[in-house]
Structure formats: C-alpha cells, structure tokens
Short mmCIF file of C-alpha atoms in Angstrom, two decimals:
data_model
loop_
_atom_site.label_atom_id
_atom_site.label_comp_id
_atom_site.label_asym_id
_atom_site.label_seq_id
_atom_site.Cartn_x
_atom_site.Cartn_y
_atom_site.Cartn_z
CA MET V 1 -112.81 -30.22 65.77
CA SER V 2 -109.55 -28.37 65.27
CA LYS V 3 -109.15 -24.64 65.71
CA VAL V 4 -110.34 -22.44 62.88
CA ILE V 5 -107.37 -20.51 61.46
CA ILE V 6 -107.66 -17.01 60.04
CA ILE V 7 -104.76 -15.38 58.20
CA GLY V 8 -104.94 -11.61 58.57
CA ALA V 9 -105.88 -9.56 61.64
CA GLY V 10 -107.52 -6.72 59.74
CA PRO V 11 -111.21 -5.75 59.85
CA ALA V 12 -112.34 -8.86 57.92
CA GLY V 13 -110.19 -11.35 59.84
CA LEU V 14 -111.03 -9.96 63.27
CA SER V 15 -114.78 -9.70 62.65
CA ALA V 16 -114.79 -13.29 61.35
CA ALA V 17 -112.82 -14.40 64.42
CA ILE V 18 -115.32 -12.73 66.76
CA THR V 19 -118.29 -14.29 64.92
CA ILE V 20 -116.77 -17.77 65.10
CA ALA V 21 -115.66 -17.47 68.74
CA GLU V 22 -119.11 -16.22 69.77
CA ASN V 23 -120.46 -19.46 68.36
CA GLY V 24 -118.24 -21.48 70.64
CA LEU V 25 -115.44 -22.54 68.31
CA ASN V 26 -111.72 -22.06 68.92
CA VAL V 27 -110.01 -19.56 66.64
CA LEU V 28 -106.40 -18.66 65.90
CA VAL V 29 -105.65 -15.45 63.98
CA ILE V 30 -102.20 -15.06 62.42
CA ASP V 31 -100.83 -11.76 61.08
CA GLU V 32 -97.40 -10.72 59.84
CA TYR V 33 -97.59 -7.18 61.23
CA MET V 34 -96.71 -6.15 64.77
CA LYS V 35 -100.14 -4.65 65.49
CA PRO V 36 -103.66 -5.92 64.84
CA GLY V 37 -105.91 -3.94 62.49
CA GLY V 38 -104.28 -4.29 59.08
CA ARG V 39 -104.83 -1.35 56.75
CA LEU V 40 -107.62 -0.14 59.04
CA LEU V 41 -104.89 1.18 61.37
CA GLY V 42 -103.97 4.01 59.02
CA GLN V 43 -107.48 5.30 58.36
CA LEU V 44 -108.62 8.66 59.64
CA TYR V 45 -111.36 10.70 58.05
CA GLU V 46 -114.48 12.69 58.82
CA GLU V 47 -117.79 11.13 57.84
CA PRO V 48 -120.70 13.16 56.43
CA ASN V 49 -122.44 13.06 59.85
CA GLY V 50 -119.44 14.80 61.40
CA ASN V 51 -118.09 11.71 63.19
CA TRP V 52 -114.45 10.86 62.74
CA TRP V 53 -113.58 7.35 61.60
CA ASN V 54 -110.39 6.62 63.52
CA GLY V 55 -108.81 3.38 62.35
CA ILE V 56 -106.62 2.99 65.44
CA LYS V 57 -109.67 3.12 67.70
CA GLU V 58 -111.71 0.81 65.46
CA SER V 59 -108.83 -1.69 65.35
CA GLN V 60 -108.47 -1.59 69.12
CA ASN V 61 -112.21 -2.21 69.57
CA LEU V 62 -112.15 -5.20 67.24
CA PHE V 63 -109.00 -6.55 68.91
CA ASP V 64 -110.41 -6.15 72.44
CA LYS V 65 -113.64 -7.83 71.43
CA ALA V 66 -111.76 -10.71 69.80
CA VAL V 67 -109.57 -11.23 72.86
CA SER V 68 -112.57 -11.09 75.22
CA THR V 69 -114.38 -13.76 73.19
CA GLY V 70 -111.35 -16.02 73.54
CA VAL V 71 -109.69 -15.58 70.14
CA GLU V 72 -105.96 -16.37 70.09
CA ILE V 73 -103.94 -13.86 68.05
CA LYS V 74 -100.36 -14.37 66.85
CA LEU V 75 -98.72 -11.24 65.48
CA GLN V 76 -95.39 -10.82 63.65
CA THR V 77 -95.92 -14.25 62.14
CA PRO V 78 -95.71 -14.31 58.34
CA VAL V 79 -97.30 -17.29 56.61
CA SER V 80 -95.03 -18.51 53.82
CA ASN V 81 -97.19 -21.28 52.40
CA ILE V 82 -100.48 -23.15 52.77
CA GLU V 83 -101.12 -26.66 51.54
CA GLU V 84 -104.03 -29.07 51.74
CA SER V 85 -103.59 -32.77 52.38
CA ASN V 86 -106.32 -35.30 53.22
CA GLY V 87 -108.86 -32.59 53.98
CA ILE V 88 -106.56 -30.73 56.36
CA TRP V 89 -104.96 -27.37 55.64
CA ASN V 90 -101.33 -26.96 56.69
CA VAL V 91 -100.33 -23.38 57.44
CA TYR V 92 -96.56 -22.82 57.31
CA THR V 93 -95.00 -20.08 59.40
CA GLU V 94 -91.33 -19.64 60.17
CA ASP V 95 -91.34 -21.67 63.35
CA GLU V 96 -94.44 -23.80 63.25
CA VAL V 97 -96.86 -25.60 60.99
CA TYR V 98 -100.48 -25.15 62.07
CA THR V 99 -103.28 -27.40 60.87
CA THR V 100 -107.00 -26.82 60.50
CA SER V 101 -110.05 -28.08 58.66
CA HIS V 102 -111.35 -24.52 58.14
CA LEU V 103 -109.00 -21.81 56.90
CA LEU V 104 -109.99 -18.21 56.19
CA LEU V 105 -107.76 -15.98 54.07
CA ALA V 106 -108.26 -12.33 55.02
CA THR V 107 -104.97 -11.02 53.70
CA GLY V 108 -106.31 -7.72 52.40
CA ALA V 109 -104.73 -5.63 49.69
CA ALA V 110 -101.34 -4.44 48.51
CA GLU V 111 -100.31 -1.25 46.74
CA ALA V 112 -99.36 -1.19 43.08
CA PRO V 113 -96.29 0.89 42.33
CA LEU V 114 -96.02 3.45 39.51
CA PRO V 115 -92.50 3.39 38.14
CA ILE V 116 -91.10 6.87 37.53
CA PRO V 117 -87.44 7.72 36.77
CA GLY V 118 -85.75 8.13 40.15
CA TRP V 119 -88.25 5.97 42.04
CA THR V 120 -85.47 3.88 43.57
CA LEU V 121 -84.05 6.87 45.52
CA PRO V 122 -84.30 6.78 49.32
CA GLY V 123 -87.27 8.92 50.34
CA VAL V 124 -89.61 7.46 47.75
CA MET V 125 -92.32 5.33 49.32
CA SER V 126 -95.82 4.10 48.65
CA VAL V 127 -98.54 6.44 49.88
CA GLY V 128 -99.71 3.71 52.27
CA ALA V 129 -96.23 3.58 53.81
CA ALA V 130 -96.39 7.33 54.46
CA GLN V 131 -99.81 6.79 56.05
CA VAL V 132 -98.56 4.04 58.35
CA MET V 133 -95.46 6.04 59.33
CA THR V 134 -97.58 9.06 60.17
CA ASN V 135 -100.73 7.62 61.74
CA VAL V 136 -99.48 4.38 63.26
CA HIS V 137 -95.84 5.04 64.17
CA ARG V 138 -96.17 8.81 64.56
CA VAL V 139 -93.03 9.42 62.52
CA LYS V 140 -92.98 12.13 59.87
CA PRO V 141 -91.98 10.69 56.49
CA GLY V 142 -90.41 14.09 55.77
CA GLU V 143 -91.06 17.80 55.96
CA ARG V 144 -92.43 18.35 52.48
CA GLY V 145 -93.74 15.73 50.11
CA VAL V 146 -95.15 15.27 46.64
CA ILE V 147 -97.82 12.64 46.00
CA VAL V 148 -97.73 11.00 42.58
CA GLY V 149 -101.02 9.40 41.51
CA VAL V 150 -104.42 11.02 42.01
CA ASN V 151 -107.03 8.64 43.42
CA VAL V 152 -109.34 8.13 46.40
CA LEU V 153 -106.60 6.66 48.57
CA SER V 154 -103.99 9.31 47.80
CA SER V 155 -106.34 12.24 48.38
CA ALA V 156 -107.49 10.77 51.70
CA ILE V 157 -103.90 10.23 52.82
CA ALA V 158 -102.86 13.71 51.66
CA MET V 159 -105.41 15.11 54.08
CA GLU V 160 -104.10 12.89 56.87
CA LEU V 161 -100.53 14.10 56.26
CA LYS V 162 -101.82 17.65 56.37
CA LEU V 163 -103.52 16.95 59.73
CA ALA V 164 -100.18 15.73 61.05
CA GLY V 165 -98.54 19.01 60.09
CA ILE V 166 -96.67 17.67 57.09
CA ASP V 167 -96.48 19.89 54.04
CA VAL V 168 -97.80 18.32 50.83
CA ALA V 169 -96.49 20.42 47.93
CA ALA V 170 -98.76 18.82 45.32
CA ILE V 171 -100.75 15.80 44.29
CA THR V 172 -100.11 15.14 40.65
CA LEU V 173 -99.99 12.50 37.93
CA PRO V 174 -97.12 10.23 36.94
CA LYS V 175 -95.67 10.59 33.45
CA MET V 176 -97.59 8.22 31.21
CA ASN V 177 -95.85 4.98 30.27
CA MET V 178 -96.79 1.32 29.69
CA VAL V 179 -97.11 0.73 33.40
CA THR V 180 -98.74 3.91 34.63
CA LYS V 181 -101.29 3.94 31.75
CA GLU V 182 -104.64 5.37 32.98
CA SER V 183 -102.96 6.81 36.09
CA GLY V 184 -101.11 9.15 33.75
CA ASN V 185 -104.09 10.17 31.65
CA PRO V 186 -105.85 13.31 32.95
CA LEU V 187 -109.20 12.44 31.37
CA ASP V 188 -109.23 8.93 32.87
CA VAL V 189 -108.18 10.27 36.25
CA MET V 190 -110.88 12.92 36.18
CA ASN V 191 -113.50 10.33 35.26
CA SER V 192 -112.48 8.15 38.17
CA LEU V 193 -112.57 11.14 40.52
CA LEU V 194 -116.04 12.29 39.51
CA HIS V 195 -117.75 9.51 41.42
CA VAL V 196 -116.01 10.53 44.64
CA SER V 197 -116.61 14.24 44.23
CA HIS V 198 -119.20 14.14 47.04
CA MET V 199 -116.22 13.82 49.38
CA ALA V 200 -114.62 17.01 48.13
CA PRO V 201 -114.53 19.75 50.75
CA SER V 202 -115.05 22.35 48.06
CA ALA V 203 -118.54 23.35 46.92
CA PHE V 204 -117.01 24.36 43.62
CA VAL V 205 -115.78 20.82 42.95
CA LYS V 206 -119.07 19.25 44.04
CA MET V 207 -121.05 21.56 41.80
CA GLY V 208 -118.61 21.26 38.92
CA SER V 209 -118.77 17.49 38.96
CA LYS V 210 -122.55 17.57 38.57
CA LEU V 211 -122.11 19.50 35.35
CA MET V 212 -119.62 17.02 33.93
CA LYS V 213 -122.14 14.49 32.75
CA ASN V 214 -121.16 14.07 29.13
CA ASP V 215 -117.86 13.48 27.37
CA PHE V 216 -117.76 16.87 25.72
CA LEU V 217 -118.05 18.67 29.03
CA LYS V 218 -115.50 16.35 30.59
CA ARG V 219 -113.04 17.12 27.82
CA MET V 220 -113.72 20.83 28.26
CA GLY V 221 -113.27 20.44 31.98
CA ILE V 222 -109.88 18.84 31.66
CA THR V 223 -108.77 21.20 28.89
CA PHE V 224 -109.49 24.23 31.04
CA PHE V 225 -108.44 22.60 34.30
CA PRO V 226 -106.17 25.18 36.00
CA LYS V 227 -102.53 24.29 35.28
CA ASN V 228 -101.56 24.97 38.87
CA GLY V 229 -104.33 22.75 40.11
CA VAL V 230 -107.43 23.08 42.22
CA LYS V 231 -106.74 23.29 45.92
CA MET V 232 -108.23 20.83 48.40
CA TRP V 233 -107.26 21.20 52.03
CA ASP V 234 -104.82 23.76 50.69
CA ILE V 235 -103.01 21.13 48.61
CA PRO V 236 -102.91 21.74 44.85
CA ILE V 237 -104.35 18.80 42.93
CA MET V 238 -102.72 19.01 39.52
CA LEU V 239 -104.41 16.98 36.83
CA ARG V 240 -102.60 18.73 33.99
CA LYS V 241 -99.09 18.16 35.33
CA ALA V 242 -97.06 15.01 35.56
CA VAL V 243 -93.90 14.04 37.40
CA VAL V 244 -91.28 13.26 34.76
CA GLU V 245 -88.47 12.56 37.23
CA ILE V 246 -87.68 12.31 40.92
CA TYR V 247 -84.24 13.84 41.46
CA GLY V 248 -81.64 13.88 44.20
CA GLU V 249 -77.99 12.99 44.82
CA SER V 250 -78.29 10.29 47.48
CA GLN V 251 -81.92 10.85 48.50
CA VAL V 252 -85.00 12.67 47.26
CA GLU V 253 -84.41 16.41 46.77
CA GLY V 254 -87.40 17.13 44.58
CA VAL V 255 -89.40 16.26 41.50
CA THR V 256 -89.44 17.65 37.98
CA ILE V 257 -92.97 18.21 36.71
CA ALA V 258 -94.23 19.21 33.29
CA THR V 259 -97.55 20.30 31.82
CA ILE V 260 -99.39 17.53 29.97
CA SER V 261 -102.07 17.51 27.29
CA PRO V 262 -105.59 16.24 28.16
CA SER V 263 -104.49 12.81 26.90
CA GLY V 264 -101.31 12.78 28.98
CA ASP V 265 -98.57 13.79 26.54
CA ILE V 266 -95.76 15.93 27.93
CA ILE V 267 -95.64 19.48 26.55
CA PRO V 268 -91.90 20.12 25.98
CA GLY V 269 -90.35 23.16 27.59
CA THR V 270 -92.82 23.29 30.50
CA GLU V 271 -90.59 21.44 32.97
CA GLU V 272 -90.11 22.92 36.43
CA ASN V 273 -88.73 21.65 39.73
CA ILE V 274 -90.57 21.28 43.04
CA ALA V 275 -88.38 20.80 46.12
CA ALA V 276 -89.42 17.93 48.40
CA ASP V 277 -87.70 15.55 50.80
CA PHE V 278 -90.09 12.65 50.23
CA VAL V 279 -92.27 11.35 47.43
CA CYS V 280 -95.31 9.12 47.79
CA ILE V 281 -96.31 6.83 44.95
CA ALA V 282 -100.02 6.04 44.77
CA GLY V 283 -100.75 3.36 42.20
CA GLY V 284 -103.91 2.10 43.87
CA LEU V 285 -104.70 -1.13 45.69
CA TYR V 286 -105.02 -4.69 44.43
CA PRO V 287 -106.23 -7.82 46.26
CA LEU V 288 -103.36 -9.61 48.00
CA ALA V 289 -104.12 -13.15 46.95
CA GLU V 290 -100.77 -14.95 47.01
CA LEU V 291 -101.91 -17.62 49.48
CA ALA V 292 -105.09 -18.40 47.56
CA ALA V 293 -102.89 -18.76 44.46
CA VAL V 294 -100.41 -21.20 46.03
CA ALA V 295 -103.39 -23.14 47.40
CA GLY V 296 -104.59 -23.67 43.84
CA CYS V 297 -107.76 -21.54 43.76
CA PRO V 298 -109.03 -20.61 40.32
CA PHE V 299 -108.69 -16.86 39.70
CA TYR V 300 -110.39 -14.24 37.59
CA HIS V 301 -109.19 -10.79 36.66
CA VAL V 302 -112.00 -8.37 37.46
CA GLU V 303 -111.07 -4.75 36.82
CA GLU V 304 -113.88 -3.42 39.05
CA LEU V 305 -112.54 -5.40 42.01
CA GLY V 306 -108.96 -4.20 41.56
CA GLY V 307 -107.29 -7.16 39.85
CA TYR V 308 -107.10 -10.93 40.25
CA VAL V 309 -109.51 -12.34 42.81
CA PRO V 310 -109.89 -15.96 43.91
CA LEU V 311 -113.17 -17.47 42.72
CA HIS V 312 -115.67 -17.46 45.60
CA ASN V 313 -119.40 -17.23 46.23
CA GLU V 314 -121.44 -14.82 48.34
CA ARG V 315 -120.92 -17.10 51.35
CA MET V 316 -117.21 -16.40 51.04
CA GLU V 317 -116.46 -20.02 50.16
CA THR V 318 -113.78 -20.73 47.56
CA VAL V 319 -114.09 -23.79 45.32
CA LEU V 320 -111.59 -25.58 47.60
CA GLU V 321 -113.05 -27.51 50.53
CA GLY V 322 -112.50 -25.72 53.84
CA LEU V 323 -110.95 -22.60 52.31
CA TYR V 324 -112.74 -19.27 52.76
CA VAL V 325 -111.94 -15.64 51.84
CA ALA V 326 -113.09 -12.26 53.20
CA GLY V 327 -112.12 -8.61 52.97
CA ASN V 328 -110.03 -6.97 50.27
CA ILE V 329 -108.72 -10.29 48.94
CA THR V 330 -112.21 -10.51 47.37
CA GLY V 331 -112.05 -7.02 45.83
CA ILE V 332 -111.01 -3.52 46.90
CA GLU V 333 -113.63 -1.91 49.16
CA GLY V 334 -113.79 -0.02 52.44
CA ALA V 335 -113.21 -1.40 55.93
CA LYS V 336 -116.92 -1.51 56.78
CA VAL V 337 -117.63 -3.85 53.88
CA ALA V 338 -114.66 -5.98 55.00
CA ILE V 339 -116.14 -6.21 58.51
CA SER V 340 -119.49 -7.37 57.07
CA GLN V 341 -117.75 -9.92 54.86
CA GLY V 342 -115.88 -11.23 57.90
CA VAL V 343 -119.20 -11.88 59.65
CA THR V 344 -120.49 -13.83 56.64
CA ALA V 345 -117.29 -15.88 56.33
CA GLY V 346 -117.43 -16.60 60.05
CA LEU V 347 -121.05 -17.74 59.87
CA ALA V 348 -120.31 -19.86 56.80
CA ILE V 349 -117.58 -21.65 58.75
CA VAL V 350 -119.81 -22.18 61.80
CA ASN V 351 -122.61 -23.35 59.52
CA SER V 352 -120.43 -26.03 57.98
CA THR V 353 -119.55 -27.41 61.43
CA ASP V 354 -123.01 -27.45 63.00
CA GLY V 355 -124.99 -29.03 60.20
CA GLY V 356 -126.46 -25.88 58.69
CA LYS V 357 -128.01 -24.24 61.74
CA GLN V 358 -126.81 -20.80 60.64
CA GLU V 359 -128.63 -20.64 57.30
CA ALA V 360 -131.00 -17.84 58.28
CA LYS V 361 -128.28 -15.73 59.91
CA LEU V 362 -126.00 -16.40 56.99
CA ASN V 363 -128.54 -15.12 54.49
CA ASP V 364 -129.13 -12.03 56.61
CA SER V 365 -125.41 -11.37 56.77
CA ILE V 366 -125.14 -11.57 52.98
CA LYS V 367 -127.86 -8.92 52.73
CA ALA V 368 -126.00 -6.86 55.32
CA ILE V 369 -122.88 -6.81 53.11
CA GLU V 370 -124.99 -5.44 50.29
CA GLU V 371 -126.46 -2.74 52.53
CA THR V 372 -123.04 -1.74 53.84
CA ARG V 373 -121.81 -1.55 50.26
CA ASN V 374 -124.72 0.68 49.25
CA LYS V 375 -124.08 3.03 52.15
CA ALA V 376 -120.30 3.10 51.74
CA TYR V 377 -118.86 6.59 51.95
CA ILE V 378 -115.74 5.66 50.05
CA GLN V 379 -116.06 3.53 46.96
CA PHE V 380 -112.82 2.51 45.34
CA HIS V 381 -114.41 1.57 42.06
CA PRO V 382 -117.76 2.99 40.85
CA ASP V 383 -118.79 -0.37 39.37
CA VAL V 384 -117.86 -2.65 42.25
CA LYS V 385 -121.34 -4.19 42.15
CA ALA V 386 -120.96 -5.07 38.48
CA GLY V 387 -117.63 -6.67 39.39
CA LYS V 388 -119.27 -8.76 42.09
CA GLN V 389 -121.91 -9.86 39.58
CA LYS V 390 -119.22 -10.92 37.10
CA LEU V 391 -117.62 -13.05 39.76
CA GLN V 392 -120.95 -14.65 40.65
CA ASN V 393 -121.38 -15.53 36.96
CA TYR V 394 -117.90 -17.08 36.85
CA TRP V 395 -118.84 -19.08 39.96
CA ASN V 396 -122.02 -20.40 38.31
CA GLU V 397 -120.12 -21.27 35.11
CA HIS V 398 -117.46 -23.05 37.13
CA TRP V 399 -119.95 -25.37 38.84
CA LYS V 400 -121.89 -25.94 35.64
CA ALA V 401 -118.65 -27.10 34.04
CA VAL V 402 -117.83 -29.31 37.03
CA VAL V 403 -121.26 -30.96 36.98
CA SER V 404 -121.17 -31.64 33.23
CA GLN V 405 -117.78 -33.38 33.47
CA MET D 1 -85.44 3.42 34.83
CA ILE D 2 -85.16 0.24 36.90
CA ILE D 3 -88.33 -1.88 37.10
CA CYS D 4 -87.07 -5.09 38.71
CA ARG D 5 -84.76 -4.03 41.52
CA CYS D 6 -83.53 -7.50 42.45
CA GLU D 7 -82.44 -8.49 38.95
CA GLU D 8 -81.79 -4.91 37.77
CA VAL D 9 -84.01 -5.08 34.70
CA THR D 10 -84.89 -1.73 33.14
CA TYR D 11 -88.12 -0.42 31.65
CA GLY D 12 -86.34 -0.10 28.30
CA GLU D 13 -85.27 -3.75 28.27
CA LEU D 14 -88.79 -4.90 29.15
CA VAL D 15 -90.51 -2.74 26.55
CA GLU D 16 -88.00 -3.74 23.86
CA THR D 17 -88.35 -7.45 24.66
CA ALA D 18 -92.15 -7.29 24.79
CA ASP D 19 -92.13 -5.46 21.48
CA LYS D 20 -89.72 -7.85 19.76
CA TYR D 21 -91.35 -11.11 20.87
CA GLY D 22 -94.95 -10.08 21.57
CA CYS D 23 -94.51 -11.85 24.91
CA SER D 24 -96.98 -13.01 27.49
CA PRO D 25 -96.08 -11.79 31.01
CA ARG D 26 -94.56 -15.19 31.80
CA GLU D 27 -92.41 -15.21 28.68
CA LEU D 28 -91.34 -11.63 29.38
CA LYS D 29 -90.30 -12.68 32.87
CA LEU D 30 -88.34 -15.69 31.61
CA ARG D 31 -86.59 -13.71 28.87
CA THR D 32 -85.49 -10.84 31.10
CA ARG D 33 -85.45 -12.41 34.62
CA ALA D 34 -87.68 -9.53 35.83
CA GLY D 35 -89.57 -10.78 38.88
CA MET D 36 -87.24 -13.74 39.43
CA GLY D 37 -85.07 -12.21 42.16
CA TYR D 38 -85.09 -12.66 45.90
CA CYS D 39 -88.21 -10.57 46.56
CA GLY D 40 -90.20 -12.97 44.39
CA GLY D 41 -91.57 -10.19 42.20
CA ARG D 42 -93.39 -8.47 45.01
CA THR D 43 -92.36 -5.03 43.73
CA CYS D 44 -92.36 -5.38 39.95
CA ARG D 45 -95.03 -8.03 39.28
CA ASN D 46 -97.70 -5.50 38.25
CA ALA D 47 -95.29 -3.55 36.09
CA VAL D 48 -94.10 -6.65 34.19
CA ASP D 49 -97.71 -7.73 33.79
CA SER D 50 -98.75 -4.30 32.46
CA ILE D 51 -95.91 -4.03 29.97
CA ALA D 52 -96.65 -7.46 28.51
CA HIS D 53 -100.34 -6.67 28.31
CA SER D 54 -99.63 -3.60 26.23
CA SER D 55 -99.00 -5.94 23.30
CA THR D 56 -100.92 -9.11 24.23
CA LYS D 57 -104.51 -9.67 25.29
CA ARG D 58 -105.23 -10.59 28.89
CA ASP D 59 -106.71 -14.02 29.67
CA VAL D 60 -108.99 -13.05 32.56
CA SER D 61 -109.24 -16.63 33.82
CA GLN D 62 -105.52 -17.14 34.55
CA ILE D 63 -103.04 -15.55 36.92
CA THR D 64 -100.37 -14.46 34.49
CA LEU D 65 -97.34 -14.64 36.77
CA LYS D 66 -97.38 -17.68 38.99
CA TYR D 67 -97.02 -17.40 42.76
CA GLN D 68 -94.74 -19.92 44.39
CA PRO D 69 -94.05 -20.71 48.01
CA PRO D 70 -92.44 -19.46 50.12
CA ILE D 71 -94.33 -16.21 49.51
CA ARG D 72 -92.44 -14.49 52.34
CA PRO D 73 -88.69 -14.58 52.96
CA ILE D 74 -87.67 -17.51 55.12
CA SER D 75 -84.19 -18.73 56.07
CA PHE D 76 -82.88 -21.95 54.50
CA SER D 77 -82.50 -23.56 57.92
CA LYS D 78 -86.16 -22.90 58.77
CA LEU D 79 -87.29 -24.02 55.34
CA GLY D 80 -85.24 -27.20 55.57
CA GLY D 81 -86.77 -28.13 58.92
CA VAL D 82 -85.05 -29.34 62.06
CA GLY D 83 -81.63 -30.81 62.67
CA ASN D 84 -79.73 -28.90 60.04
CA ASN D 85 -76.57 -28.92 62.10
CA ASP D 86 -76.48 -32.71 62.34
#
C-alpha cells in the first residue's frame, strides 16, 4: 500500500507516525513550520510533582523516536489543499502532489484575535507568537509587555516570559465589544479561571477559589477584586481593568487602561496609561480545521471544544473514507491528550490495513485517552468531556440519518 | 478600528451592516468584503463570525464562513502547474 500521510508534526502527528511506523507501514509527515513539535515547542511549566514539562525536549524526543522508526518528515512544506478522487487522497504542497489511501490531519489549533483599537501597530502580537519568539527562537519580543486577555494560555505564557527575564507590566482584559464578548467580562473571566485555580502559585487564590462556589459569592469576589490586581509571579492580574486602546506613533508605546464594572462596562474618568514596547493579545485557541473543511467533512460547533470541529468518532475516523483526525483539530486540550489521540489514530489506520488485528489495542488506546484527559494538569475548558459527548451524539445521529436514507 | 486588514473594513462598518441587515456571517462578508482579501480571512474570520452572531443565531451544524483552497499562499505559477513560460 501507499505511504500513510500525516499533516502536522506536533505531538498528535508525531505520536501517530511512530505508532504506524512501529507496525511496519511507511509514513510521511508534512509540516509547514521549520521545526518539528508544533505548539508543543513553546511549552514550559512546572508540574505538581516538581518536574518541568519542557516542550523543546519533548518535541525532540518525539522527533528522534519518529526518525529512528523510519518516519520521513518534510518541514517548511505548507499544504494548500487536499482532495479525494477514486479512494485516493491528493495532498497539494507548493512543489509536489502526494497521494495516499490513509490521510491523518493533525493540524492543531490557531489563536483567535481580540480586536482592540491600535491592534494593527507594530509590536502587537498574539500571545503564542511571543511564546515562540521567546522559547523557541530565544528572541525577546520586547523589554516590557502587556498581555490582553486573561486565560489559561496567557497566564502560562506570562510566567514563561517572566522566566526569560522579560517584564510583564500587567495581564488584563480587553475592552468589551461584539468580538471580545466574554473575554471582556470580569465575571465570565473569573468563572473560567476558577477551574484552573489549582495551578495558582498563591495559597490565597487557591483558598479563595474554594469559597467562590455560588453566584452571590462570585459577584462579591469580582466586585471587591483589587483594582490593581492580584499578583501572580509578581505580575498583576487585573480583572477589573480593561485595555481601551493600544497607543504609539509608529510602534507600540503603551496601552490605555480603565476600570470596568463587574459586567465589563468602562467607568469614565478612570483611564491611565501603562508604558510598554509590546502587547500580546490572548483570545484563546480554536481547532485549525481548514483542511478538513476543504475536504468536505461535516462540522459541528462545540463551545466546550473551542469552536468548529470535524465530525469524528472515538477512533479518530471522520465520516470520509481514509481521512482521520487527531490532536487539537478535534478540540482544544493539552499536549498529553494529543499524544494519546495520535496513538489511537495511528492504530485505527493500521487496523484498517491489516484486517482488524488491532481491535484490542485500539480499544485500550481509547481508554488511555480518557485517562490522560482525567489526569490532565491543564484543562482548557472545564466541560471538555461534555463536549466530547455532544460530538459522539452528533456522530450517532449522522449515521442513523445515513442508514435511514 | 480595523477588523479586516486586507480589505480595510472597520469594526464600525461591520456592526452597522450587521445591525441594518441582520446578516448571517456569510452575508456580512459579502456585503463588506471583510475576509475576502489575500490572507483568506485568516486574521478576521472569528471577528466577522462573532459580530454577525451578535444579531443572528448560530447554526451549530454548519461552518459559517466557507474555507476554500488554496488555504495557504501559493504563487500563480505553482498553482497553475508546469510549463507556464511556454
């Protein structure tokens, strides 16, 4: 049979490649970036057991293992289109068209922007870009930054910037508008932060979050939230301030912030300026599913999974013959879940080529995803499991409809 | 405030258009050209989608703004295949 093709050399794509190669099939992994690892490259944090999760090292390990099992990896090769004809998938890159009977999309996630006046100035970047500059390329995005958007990703990256000796003046909210919505609402932001409070380095925050069980206490909490923020890693996290404008002549010179009400309305006359030479926008992640869309996969919008996800089952099969998905394209979760999903997708592909010899392993790997999910240190959405269940229901409905036609 | 950088469509124009016509994201895109520039909507897609969904209900079973190949920039000569100089 032809080579299996995997698009995306992140944790999901590489673990799938290793699984498939270990079972004796040829694999080609294609990635648009210059280094293997995907978003895993930028990650750096301390786990509860005191071990450091270093994305660069984890990526290198996966890459080395893939290469040693005979996986072929093509970097700096963007895929511009995929198309199925007569049971064969054509994968279009700039210079070549590759073909395969089994194609895995492991394209990961992209960052959603939060538009703020002045966001087109040089020096404004997504928080993920600042992470890659700092941790991967070892280039400081600036001397002093402001992070706009308070969420799991932005607080983790704030700490990474701090570790690299970059001053983070504040993490704060964007001014509420029709795009920023919940990201600009202090109460919504606090709610979304409560489920990650176990990660907070401050005992005060951990304890406080336990008390915030009901809506009344939450409202009290946000009403009395210190206007100058609560410090984490020495960075003020300001839930009652919002950036109303990023200013600067020809590049970022600072941001104007104002105090906001618990529901996100600007309190006039409270504006003040914070000097900064770069601004990070943190609008959260969404599944990067462009290729599944051009391929013609049905899609569902599942809030808990971060946006539109291609319809797939727990074996990582889409409804299209020979097309599989794994990693953040199936919903926003941590790298460890992505690695587990890659194993399942890999086994599903092997299983379809060897007449179902992998059934037992495949079922075990599906359970392993669930276990990894349960143990995950970082959860991007508290109800990710409910989101997965929704998708499973859509899958069942889809096939019921197909059968009855 | 610019939302679509390629076609220079502002937040104000988008909100006004969405308000006036009660547009779906696709209609909002077609009326304003937001998301129709050379980046293929890779920067503003979510913003256009959000603004339209402030006044219309989301159909969870449909991608609101269609993706079309090529999904990454590619030169005309490469897209057209070989022998373009002939």
